[in-house]
mmCIF file of C-alpha atoms in Angstrom:
data_model
loop_
_atom_site.group_PDB
_atom_site.id
_atom_site.type_symbol
_atom_site.label_atom_id
_atom_site.label_comp_id
_atom_site.label_asym_id
_atom_site.label_seq_id
_atom_site.Cartn_x
_atom_site.Cartn_y
_atom_site.Cartn_z
ATOM 1 C CA UNK A 1 4.937 -12.723 -8.107
ATOM 2 C CA UNK A 2 3.766 -12.337 -4.606
ATOM 3 C CA UNK A 3 1.682 -15.860 -4.115
ATOM 4 C CA UNK A 4 -0.986 -13.113 -3.343
ATOM 5 C CA UNK A 5 -4.230 -13.708 -5.042
ATOM 6 C CA UNK A 6 -7.243 -11.880 -5.760
ATOM 7 C CA UNK A 7 -10.586 -12.476 -7.229
ATOM 8 C CA UNK A 8 -11.967 -11.372 -9.035
ATOM 9 C CA UNK A 9 -10.031 -8.960 -11.270
ATOM 10 C CA UNK A 10 -12.682 -6.365 -12.359
ATOM 11 C CA UNK A 11 -16.409 -6.321 -11.964
ATOM 12 C CA UNK A 12 -19.082 -3.781 -11.873
ATOM 13 C CA UNK A 13 -22.015 -2.792 -9.211
ATOM 14 C CA UNK A 14 -25.154 -0.737 -8.798
ATOM 15 C CA UNK A 15 -25.329 1.720 -5.950
ATOM 16 C CA UNK A 16 -26.488 -0.222 -3.264
ATOM 17 C CA UNK A 17 -25.818 -3.970 -4.185
ATOM 18 C CA UNK A 18 -23.563 -6.087 -2.136
ATOM 19 C CA UNK A 19 -19.897 -7.059 -3.322
ATOM 20 C CA UNK A 20 -17.974 -9.890 -1.681
ATOM 21 C CA UNK A 21 -14.055 -9.638 -3.261
ATOM 22 C CA UNK A 22 -11.862 -12.783 -1.968
ATOM 23 C CA UNK A 23 -8.342 -13.063 -1.236
ATOM 24 C CA UNK A 24 -6.006 -16.330 -1.070
ATOM 25 C CA UNK A 25 -2.532 -14.698 0.727
ATOM 26 C CA UNK A 26 0.718 -15.973 -0.103
ATOM 27 C CA UNK A 27 1.673 -19.557 1.744
ATOM 28 C CA UNK A 28 3.109 -19.168 5.352
ATOM 29 C CA UNK A 29 1.604 -16.251 5.651
ATOM 30 C CA UNK A 30 -1.478 -15.862 8.513
ATOM 31 C CA UNK A 31 -2.381 -11.936 8.268
ATOM 32 C CA UNK A 32 -4.413 -10.268 5.657
ATOM 33 C CA UNK A 33 -4.775 -6.693 5.340
ATOM 34 C CA UNK A 34 -7.222 -4.962 2.776
ATOM 35 C CA UNK A 35 -6.914 -1.205 1.866
ATOM 36 C CA UNK A 36 -8.928 0.989 -1.044
ATOM 37 C CA UNK A 37 -6.815 2.606 -2.937
ATOM 38 C CA UNK A 38 -8.964 5.433 -4.748
ATOM 39 C CA UNK A 39 -7.845 6.413 -8.379
ATOM 40 C CA UNK A 40 -5.074 9.239 -7.953
ATOM 41 C CA UNK A 41 -4.509 8.340 -4.389
ATOM 42 C CA UNK A 42 -3.017 6.430 -2.197
ATOM 43 C CA UNK A 43 -4.219 2.904 -1.036
ATOM 44 C CA UNK A 44 -6.091 3.654 2.165
ATOM 45 C CA UNK A 45 -5.994 0.669 5.513
ATOM 46 C CA UNK A 46 -8.998 -0.794 5.872
ATOM 47 C CA UNK A 47 -8.988 -3.546 8.300
ATOM 48 C CA UNK A 48 -6.468 -6.622 8.780
ATOM 49 C CA UNK A 49 -7.275 -9.967 10.342
ATOM 50 C CA UNK A 50 -4.838 -12.332 11.714
ATOM 51 C CA UNK A 51 -5.734 -16.000 12.595
ATOM 52 C CA UNK A 52 -9.438 -14.958 11.720
ATOM 53 C CA UNK A 53 -10.202 -12.524 13.932
ATOM 54 C CA UNK A 54 -10.107 -8.701 13.172
ATOM 55 C CA UNK A 55 -6.469 -7.342 14.428
ATOM 56 C CA UNK A 56 -6.871 -3.671 13.651
ATOM 57 C CA UNK A 57 -9.425 -0.842 11.660
ATOM 58 C CA UNK A 58 -9.009 2.199 9.624
ATOM 59 C CA UNK A 59 -11.597 5.160 9.267
ATOM 60 C CA UNK A 60 -14.201 2.803 6.881
ATOM 61 C CA UNK A 61 -18.100 2.543 8.263
ATOM 62 C CA UNK A 62 -19.601 -1.102 9.678
ATOM 63 C CA UNK A 63 -20.886 -1.441 6.075
ATOM 64 C CA UNK A 64 -17.166 -2.791 5.523
ATOM 65 C CA UNK A 65 -16.779 -6.295 6.949
ATOM 66 C CA UNK A 66 -14.562 -8.959 6.544
ATOM 67 C CA UNK A 67 -13.563 -12.310 7.050
ATOM 68 C CA UNK A 68 -10.696 -14.538 7.640
ATOM 69 C CA UNK A 69 -10.853 -18.528 7.193
ATOM 70 C CA UNK A 70 -8.705 -21.412 8.699
ATOM 71 C CA UNK A 71 -6.486 -21.506 5.755
ATOM 72 C CA UNK A 72 -6.094 -17.754 5.673
ATOM 73 C CA UNK A 73 -7.786 -16.856 3.045
ATOM 74 C CA UNK A 74 -10.130 -13.560 3.434
ATOM 75 C CA UNK A 75 -12.949 -11.952 1.901
ATOM 76 C CA UNK A 76 -13.853 -8.615 1.969
ATOM 77 C CA UNK A 77 -17.648 -7.954 2.219
ATOM 78 C CA UNK A 78 -19.065 -4.117 1.146
ATOM 79 C CA UNK A 79 -23.040 -3.335 1.682
ATOM 80 C CA UNK A 80 -25.028 -0.715 0.300
ATOM 81 C CA UNK A 81 -23.200 0.161 -2.093
ATOM 82 C CA UNK A 82 -22.322 4.027 -2.758
ATOM 83 C CA UNK A 83 -20.523 5.658 -5.844
ATOM 84 C CA UNK A 84 -17.442 6.637 -3.762
ATOM 85 C CA UNK A 85 -16.402 3.083 -3.223
ATOM 86 C CA UNK A 86 -15.305 2.502 -6.761
ATOM 87 C CA UNK A 87 -11.910 1.926 -6.362
ATOM 88 C CA UNK A 88 -8.905 -0.693 -6.577
ATOM 89 C CA UNK A 89 -9.079 -3.344 -3.417
ATOM 90 C CA UNK A 90 -5.802 -4.436 -2.508
ATOM 91 C CA UNK A 91 -5.132 -7.435 -0.274
ATOM 92 C CA UNK A 92 -1.671 -7.689 1.442
ATOM 93 C CA UNK A 93 -0.663 -10.682 3.375
ATOM 94 C CA UNK A 94 2.367 -10.932 5.717
ATOM 95 C CA UNK A 95 3.152 -13.165 8.676
ATOM 96 C CA UNK A 96 2.612 -11.501 12.660
ATOM 97 C CA UNK A 97 6.061 -11.584 13.157
ATOM 98 C CA UNK A 98 7.701 -7.896 11.474
ATOM 99 C CA UNK A 99 7.176 -9.309 8.344
ATOM 100 C CA UNK A 100 7.055 -7.392 4.537
ATOM 101 C CA UNK A 101 3.460 -6.785 3.590
ATOM 102 C CA UNK A 102 2.636 -8.162 -0.206
ATOM 103 C CA UNK A 103 -0.228 -7.069 -2.414
ATOM 104 C CA UNK A 104 -2.191 -8.764 -4.323
ATOM 105 C CA UNK A 105 -2.937 -7.954 -8.256
ATOM 106 C CA UNK A 106 -5.994 -5.970 -6.561
ATOM 107 C CA UNK A 107 -9.758 -5.963 -7.180
ATOM 108 C CA UNK A 108 -11.234 -2.887 -9.464
ATOM 109 C CA UNK A 109 -14.814 -1.791 -8.302
ATOM 110 C CA UNK A 110 -16.825 -0.072 -10.439
ATOM 111 C CA UNK A 111 -20.074 1.702 -8.576
ATOM 112 C CA UNK A 112 -22.478 3.005 -11.217
ATOM 113 C CA UNK B 1 -3.453 8.696 14.443
ATOM 114 C CA UNK B 2 -0.464 8.566 11.782
ATOM 115 C CA UNK B 3 -0.683 10.693 8.915
ATOM 116 C CA UNK B 4 2.091 10.697 6.120
ATOM 117 C CA UNK B 5 2.826 13.660 4.223
ATOM 118 C CA UNK B 6 4.340 13.518 0.431
ATOM 119 C CA UNK B 7 6.335 15.891 -1.771
ATOM 120 C CA UNK B 8 5.950 16.784 -4.758
ATOM 121 C CA UNK B 9 2.743 15.690 -6.247
ATOM 122 C CA UNK B 10 4.272 15.579 -9.801
ATOM 123 C CA UNK B 11 8.554 15.520 -10.590
ATOM 124 C CA UNK B 12 9.589 15.600 -14.358
ATOM 125 C CA UNK B 13 13.398 14.680 -14.644
ATOM 126 C CA UNK B 14 15.673 14.455 -17.928
ATOM 127 C CA UNK B 15 16.512 10.923 -17.964
ATOM 128 C CA UNK B 16 20.290 10.128 -16.050
ATOM 129 C CA UNK B 17 19.752 13.033 -13.628
ATOM 130 C CA UNK B 18 18.575 11.948 -10.277
ATOM 131 C CA UNK B 19 14.593 12.420 -8.672
ATOM 132 C CA UNK B 20 14.183 13.115 -4.903
ATOM 133 C CA UNK B 21 10.910 12.697 -3.037
ATOM 134 C CA UNK B 22 10.175 14.062 0.155
ATOM 135 C CA UNK B 23 8.239 12.790 3.305
ATOM 136 C CA UNK B 24 7.222 13.537 6.408
ATOM 137 C CA UNK B 25 4.808 12.054 9.225
ATOM 138 C CA UNK B 26 3.148 12.627 12.356
ATOM 139 C CA UNK B 27 3.829 9.840 15.092
ATOM 140 C CA UNK B 28 7.157 9.264 16.337
ATOM 141 C CA UNK B 29 6.253 5.429 17.168
ATOM 142 C CA UNK B 30 6.306 4.726 13.824
ATOM 143 C CA UNK B 31 9.211 2.974 12.910
ATOM 144 C CA UNK B 32 9.313 1.346 9.831
ATOM 145 C CA UNK B 33 9.133 3.251 5.874
ATOM 146 C CA UNK B 34 8.183 1.490 3.182
ATOM 147 C CA UNK B 35 8.572 2.752 -0.273
ATOM 148 C CA UNK B 36 6.516 1.334 -3.143
ATOM 149 C CA UNK B 37 6.410 1.681 -6.588
ATOM 150 C CA UNK B 38 3.164 1.385 -8.741
ATOM 151 C CA UNK B 39 2.988 1.359 -12.575
ATOM 152 C CA UNK B 40 -0.489 2.510 -14.443
ATOM 153 C CA UNK B 41 -3.256 -0.279 -13.690
ATOM 154 C CA UNK B 42 -0.910 -2.378 -11.691
ATOM 155 C CA UNK B 43 -0.262 -3.188 -7.437
ATOM 156 C CA UNK B 44 2.030 -1.404 -5.892
ATOM 157 C CA UNK B 45 5.613 -3.025 -5.777
ATOM 158 C CA UNK B 46 8.050 -2.685 -2.411
ATOM 159 C CA UNK B 47 11.232 -1.456 -3.646
ATOM 160 C CA UNK B 48 12.781 -0.112 -0.579
ATOM 161 C CA UNK B 49 12.117 -0.152 2.907
ATOM 162 C CA UNK B 50 14.140 1.525 6.190
ATOM 163 C CA UNK B 51 13.768 0.786 9.993
ATOM 164 C CA UNK B 52 14.318 3.517 12.381
ATOM 165 C CA UNK B 53 17.484 1.978 13.793
ATOM 166 C CA UNK B 54 18.698 2.793 10.440
ATOM 167 C CA UNK B 55 19.529 5.804 8.789
ATOM 168 C CA UNK B 56 19.931 5.270 5.395
ATOM 169 C CA UNK B 57 19.677 2.684 3.037
ATOM 170 C CA UNK B 58 20.819 1.665 -0.587
ATOM 171 C CA UNK B 59 19.926 -0.530 -3.453
ATOM 172 C CA UNK B 60 21.727 0.109 -6.397
ATOM 173 C CA UNK B 61 20.228 2.773 -8.031
ATOM 174 C CA UNK B 62 17.785 3.764 -5.119
ATOM 175 C CA UNK B 63 18.697 5.358 -1.315
ATOM 176 C CA UNK B 64 16.670 6.390 0.945
ATOM 177 C CA UNK B 65 17.449 8.480 4.207
ATOM 178 C CA UNK B 66 15.300 8.870 7.564
ATOM 179 C CA UNK B 67 15.686 11.986 10.073
ATOM 180 C CA UNK B 68 13.958 10.393 13.001
ATOM 181 C CA UNK B 69 14.372 13.918 15.124
ATOM 182 C CA UNK B 70 12.182 15.451 12.168
ATOM 183 C CA UNK B 71 10.112 12.846 10.890
ATOM 184 C CA UNK B 72 11.211 13.363 7.747
ATOM 185 C CA UNK B 73 12.351 10.477 5.225
ATOM 186 C CA UNK B 74 13.000 10.321 1.357
ATOM 187 C CA UNK B 75 13.451 8.497 -1.868
ATOM 188 C CA UNK B 76 16.198 8.935 -4.313
ATOM 189 C CA UNK B 77 17.033 6.988 -7.293
ATOM 190 C CA UNK B 78 19.977 7.952 -9.448
ATOM 191 C CA UNK B 79 20.755 7.698 -13.268
ATOM 192 C CA UNK B 80 16.933 7.838 -13.868
ATOM 193 C CA UNK B 81 15.637 5.436 -16.703
ATOM 194 C CA UNK B 82 12.449 5.628 -18.486
ATOM 195 C CA UNK B 83 11.452 2.595 -16.857
ATOM 196 C CA UNK B 84 11.407 4.324 -13.654
ATOM 197 C CA UNK B 85 8.269 6.390 -14.743
ATOM 198 C CA UNK B 86 5.342 5.459 -11.947
ATOM 199 C CA UNK B 87 3.629 7.028 -9.022
ATOM 200 C CA UNK B 88 5.842 6.402 -6.016
ATOM 201 C CA UNK B 89 4.537 5.887 -2.380
ATOM 202 C CA UNK B 90 6.047 6.588 0.965
ATOM 203 C CA UNK B 91 4.500 4.746 4.141
ATOM 204 C CA UNK B 92 5.146 4.592 7.594
ATOM 205 C CA UNK B 93 3.811 2.522 10.526
ATOM 206 C CA UNK B 94 4.489 1.471 13.895
ATOM 207 C CA UNK B 95 5.170 -2.416 13.103
ATOM 208 C CA UNK B 96 5.753 -4.024 9.118
ATOM 209 C CA UNK B 97 2.555 -5.893 9.125
ATOM 210 C CA UNK B 98 0.723 -2.689 11.447
ATOM 211 C CA UNK B 99 -1.731 -1.119 9.098
ATOM 212 C CA UNK B 100 0.631 1.129 6.877
ATOM 213 C CA UNK B 101 -0.285 4.626 6.248
ATOM 214 C CA UNK B 102 0.457 5.514 2.510
ATOM 215 C CA UNK B 103 1.067 9.404 1.426
ATOM 216 C CA UNK B 104 -0.675 10.388 -1.499
ATOM 217 C CA UNK B 105 1.815 9.551 -4.502
ATOM 218 C CA UNK B 106 4.203 11.313 -6.559
ATOM 219 C CA UNK B 107 3.818 10.518 -10.414
ATOM 220 C CA UNK B 108 7.886 10.669 -11.584
ATOM 221 C CA UNK B 109 8.318 11.321 -15.285
ATOM 222 C CA UNK B 110 11.175 10.429 -17.204
ATOM 223 C CA UNK B 111 12.073 12.662 -19.867
ATOM 224 C CA UNK B 112 13.965 11.671 -22.674
#
């Protein structure tokens, strides 16, 4: 177990809706990164949060947004859902000092 | 930006034989190269990693080699066992918790 917890584990949304995914980082970790893993693909970096500020972003449109809270937990919000947003969303936590990242179990999102 | 290529996409080996997965990366600034194993429906799990100041690292049946000049790195699994069947991802990043760029994965089948 990594100590990184994500919720919900599975959800189904309709195209055009909005979704919020949540992540609690491992104790002592101040950095949270989000990844999208489509079926049959490797995880793709969405963005990273450090001390409640976005600290790097991958090639994802602005309708993907996030938050980090003072307790270092994080949310990923996706607006105007598209069918291609169907994927496993992985949260990873670490300390911003060269330590290894640890993935949570992920949230499976299906957009219909 | 960084691009990671991984080969082969599928690999079948007889139980007890060795398996080798190869990756190349494009950004010479990358200095951290983790390998993840992902079983069906599960999160990626770190199995071994190597930093750019080391050419080889071994952990029991798993070893990783890095050639910085050629921008190649490889995963070697010896004495393969049925539980080694999974998808393996190579990845690269500039710092351990900077954005990690993943390859597309290798599906490893261990044949009885």
